[in-house]
Amino acid sequence: MAKEHHYQVTTEWTGNTGKGTAGYRDYERSHEIKVVDKIVIPGSSDPAFRGDKTKYNPEDLLVASVSSCHMLWFLHFCADAGVVVTAYTDQAKGTMCEEANGAGYFTEVLLRPHVVVKDASMIPTAQALHTKAHQFCFIANSVNFPVRHESFCVAEGDS
């Protein structure tokens, strides 16, 4: 029997500059993403859509969700397999296609994790565990576009 988990998020628009949405250019895209007992995430739209480049946009957060989910599963499987990871950095990249009418969709997310392990003998297992992490990642299993990974793994002192 599948076990359900529920997540509650409050998204509050904070971009009313006094005119509401009287016109497309009359409001900011600013908003706050809130979860009880967690820090508030300042959000906006992508600058291409009149957003604030200093705030997270939904596209950033989608790519971050895929990246962090993969990382957390990977670290879990490494710990189970006796692979000691001492550093992990992912330079993830998402590609979105915007249609002429303004609608859009992601065509892929590419994860590019750079992993440092304690010993060179751990590298082959670490590399293989990316595939397992991909198979278990809740977010990658929930999206309708490909999620690929190009991982790079080195031993401590060789990075």
mmCIF file of N, CA and C in Angstrom, residues 2-8 73 138:
data_model
loop_
_atom_site.group_PDB
_atom_site.id
_atom_site.type_symbol
_atom_site.label_atom_id
_atom_site.label_comp_id
_atom_site.label_asym_id
_atom_site.label_seq_id
_atom_site.Cartn_x
_atom_site.Cartn_y
_atom_site.Cartn_z
ATOM 1 N N ALA A 2 0.604 2.154 -0.886
ATOM 2 C CA ALA A 2 1.383 3.393 -0.986
ATOM 3 C C ALA A 2 1.106 4.281 0.221
ATOM 4 N N LYS A 3 2.145 4.926 0.682
ATOM 5 C CA LYS A 3 2.029 5.854 1.804
ATOM 6 C C LYS A 3 1.982 7.266 1.249
ATOM 7 N N GLU A 4 1.008 8.038 1.657
ATOM 8 C CA GLU A 4 0.889 9.418 1.186
ATOM 9 C C GLU A 4 1.603 10.378 2.129
ATOM 10 N N HIS A 5 2.190 11.395 1.540
ATOM 11 C CA HIS A 5 2.786 12.505 2.290
ATOM 12 C C HIS A 5 2.144 13.774 1.759
ATOM 13 N N HIS A 6 1.869 14.708 2.626
ATOM 14 C CA HIS A 6 1.202 15.944 2.223
ATOM 15 C C HIS A 6 2.093 17.131 2.546
ATOM 16 N N TYR A 7 2.067 18.132 1.669
ATOM 17 C CA TYR A 7 2.897 19.318 1.835
ATOM 18 C C TYR A 7 2.012 20.542 1.674
ATOM 19 N N GLN A 8 2.125 21.453 2.607
ATOM 20 C CA GLN A 8 1.317 22.666 2.565
ATOM 21 C C GLN A 8 2.217 23.877 2.439
ATOM 22 N N TRP A 73 18.987 11.592 -2.261
ATOM 23 C CA TRP A 73 18.966 10.139 -2.492
ATOM 24 C C TRP A 73 20.379 9.614 -2.699
ATOM 25 N N PHE A 138 11.927 11.422 -6.026
ATOM 26 C CA PHE A 138 10.490 11.712 -6.101
ATOM 27 C C PHE A 138 10.180 12.764 -7.161
#
